[in-house]
Tab-separated table of C-alpha atoms in Angstrom:
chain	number	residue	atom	x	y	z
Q	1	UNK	CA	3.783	84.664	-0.981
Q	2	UNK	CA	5.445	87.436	-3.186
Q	3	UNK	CA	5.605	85.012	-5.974
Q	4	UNK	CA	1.497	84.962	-5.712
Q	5	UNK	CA	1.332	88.606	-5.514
Q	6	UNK	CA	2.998	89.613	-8.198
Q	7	UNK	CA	0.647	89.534	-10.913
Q	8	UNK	CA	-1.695	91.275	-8.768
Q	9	UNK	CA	0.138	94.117	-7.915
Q	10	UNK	CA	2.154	94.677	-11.124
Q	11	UNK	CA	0.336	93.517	-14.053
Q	12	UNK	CA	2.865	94.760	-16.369
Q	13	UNK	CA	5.526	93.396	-14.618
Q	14	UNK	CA	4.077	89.935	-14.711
Q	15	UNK	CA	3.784	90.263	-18.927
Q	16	UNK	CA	7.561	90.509	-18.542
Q	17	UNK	CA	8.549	86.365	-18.843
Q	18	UNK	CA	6.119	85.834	-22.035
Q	19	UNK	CA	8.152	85.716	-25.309
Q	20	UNK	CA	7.321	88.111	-27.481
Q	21	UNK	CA	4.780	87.870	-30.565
Q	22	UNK	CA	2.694	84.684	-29.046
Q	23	UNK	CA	-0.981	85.426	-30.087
Q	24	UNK	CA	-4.248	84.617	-28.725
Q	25	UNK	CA	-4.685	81.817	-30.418
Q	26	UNK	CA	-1.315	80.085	-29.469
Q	27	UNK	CA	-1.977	80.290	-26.071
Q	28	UNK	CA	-5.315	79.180	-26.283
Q	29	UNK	CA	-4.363	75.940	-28.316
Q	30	UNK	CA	-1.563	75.705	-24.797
Q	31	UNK	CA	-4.499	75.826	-22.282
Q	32	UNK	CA	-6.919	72.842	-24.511
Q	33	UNK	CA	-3.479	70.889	-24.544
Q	34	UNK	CA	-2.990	71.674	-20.905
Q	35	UNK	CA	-6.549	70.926	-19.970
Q	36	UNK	CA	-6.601	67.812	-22.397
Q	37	UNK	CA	-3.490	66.597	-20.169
Q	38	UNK	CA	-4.641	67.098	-17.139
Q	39	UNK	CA	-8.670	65.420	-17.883
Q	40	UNK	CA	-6.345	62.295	-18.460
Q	41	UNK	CA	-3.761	62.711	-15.602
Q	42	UNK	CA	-7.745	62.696	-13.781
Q	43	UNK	CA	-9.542	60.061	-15.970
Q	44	UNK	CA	-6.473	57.599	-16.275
Q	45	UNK	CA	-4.605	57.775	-12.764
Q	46	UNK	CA	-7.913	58.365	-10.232
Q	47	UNK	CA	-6.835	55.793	-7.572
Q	48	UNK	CA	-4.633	54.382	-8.447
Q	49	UNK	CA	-0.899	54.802	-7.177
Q	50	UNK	CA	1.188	52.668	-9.891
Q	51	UNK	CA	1.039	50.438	-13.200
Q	52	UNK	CA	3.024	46.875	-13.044
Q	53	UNK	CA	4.782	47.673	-15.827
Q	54	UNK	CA	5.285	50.006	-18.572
Q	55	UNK	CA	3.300	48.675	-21.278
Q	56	UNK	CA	0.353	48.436	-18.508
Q	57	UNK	CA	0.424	52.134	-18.226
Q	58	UNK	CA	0.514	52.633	-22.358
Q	59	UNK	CA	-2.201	50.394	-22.655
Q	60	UNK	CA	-4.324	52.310	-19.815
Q	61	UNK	CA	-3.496	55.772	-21.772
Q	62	UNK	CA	-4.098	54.271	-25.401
Q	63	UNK	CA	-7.552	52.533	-23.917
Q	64	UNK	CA	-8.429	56.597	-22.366
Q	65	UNK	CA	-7.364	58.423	-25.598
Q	66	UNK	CA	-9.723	56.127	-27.656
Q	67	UNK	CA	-12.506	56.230	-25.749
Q	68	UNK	CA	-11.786	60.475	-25.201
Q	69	UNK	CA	-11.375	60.476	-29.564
Q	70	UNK	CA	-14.787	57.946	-30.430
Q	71	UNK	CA	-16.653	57.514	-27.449
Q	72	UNK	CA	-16.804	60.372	-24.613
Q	73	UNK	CA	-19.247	63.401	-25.262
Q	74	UNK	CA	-17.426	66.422	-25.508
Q	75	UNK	CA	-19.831	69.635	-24.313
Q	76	UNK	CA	-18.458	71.959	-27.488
Q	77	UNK	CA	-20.267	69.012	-29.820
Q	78	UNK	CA	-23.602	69.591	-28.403
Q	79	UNK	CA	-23.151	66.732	-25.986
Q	80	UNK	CA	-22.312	64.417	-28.598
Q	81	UNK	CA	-19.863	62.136	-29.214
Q	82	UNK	CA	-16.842	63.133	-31.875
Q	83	UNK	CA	-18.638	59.725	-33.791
Q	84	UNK	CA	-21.449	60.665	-33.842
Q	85	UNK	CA	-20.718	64.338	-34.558
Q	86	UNK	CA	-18.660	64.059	-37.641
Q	87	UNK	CA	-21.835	61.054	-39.184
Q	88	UNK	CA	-24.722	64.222	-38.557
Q	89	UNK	CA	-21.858	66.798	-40.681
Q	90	UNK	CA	-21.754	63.278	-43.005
Q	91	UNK	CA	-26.067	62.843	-43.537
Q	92	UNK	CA	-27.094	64.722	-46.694
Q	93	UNK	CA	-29.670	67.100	-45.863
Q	94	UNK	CA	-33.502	65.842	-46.450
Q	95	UNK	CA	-35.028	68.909	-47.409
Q	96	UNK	CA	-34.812	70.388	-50.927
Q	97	UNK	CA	-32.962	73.826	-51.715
Q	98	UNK	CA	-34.930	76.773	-52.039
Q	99	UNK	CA	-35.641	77.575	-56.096
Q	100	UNK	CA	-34.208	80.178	-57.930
């Protein structure tokens, strides 16, 4: 219960454990890699309790990290997947540049 506290009753207290000189942006690239790990831990191990083997398990996260990389629509691409992001970058543009 104190642990939980803590943070709430002394802010700057709670600052205390970071190491010094992280920025912004390092510990926002942590919490995607945190929240990348756990929408797998979710995707990949709902229920189910084991894998036979090892190489069952490595096949299960390859087959999740494919489909997460090509195939799964990611809501900061517009609902889109990374696919078929990265080909509407690709397509030239079909109307002409303004004249000078």
């Amino acid at each position: 219960m104190r642990r939980t506290l803590r943070p709430l009753l002394a802010p700057d207290r709670a600052r205390a454990g970071r190491p010094p000189g992280r920025s912004g942006q390092q510990r926002g690239q942590r919490a995607r890699g945190v929240l990348i790990n756990a929408t797998c831990k979710r995707e990949t191990l709902q229920d189910r309790r084991t894998f036979a083997d090892e190489r069952e398990a490595r096949l299960s996260l390859f087959r999740w990290l494919h489909r997460y990389n090509t195939v799964r629509r990611h809501s900061t691409l517009g609902r889109r997947s990374p696919i078929a992001y990265e080909t509407a970058l690709d397509t030239p543009s079909t109307t002409l540049a303004p004249a000078a």
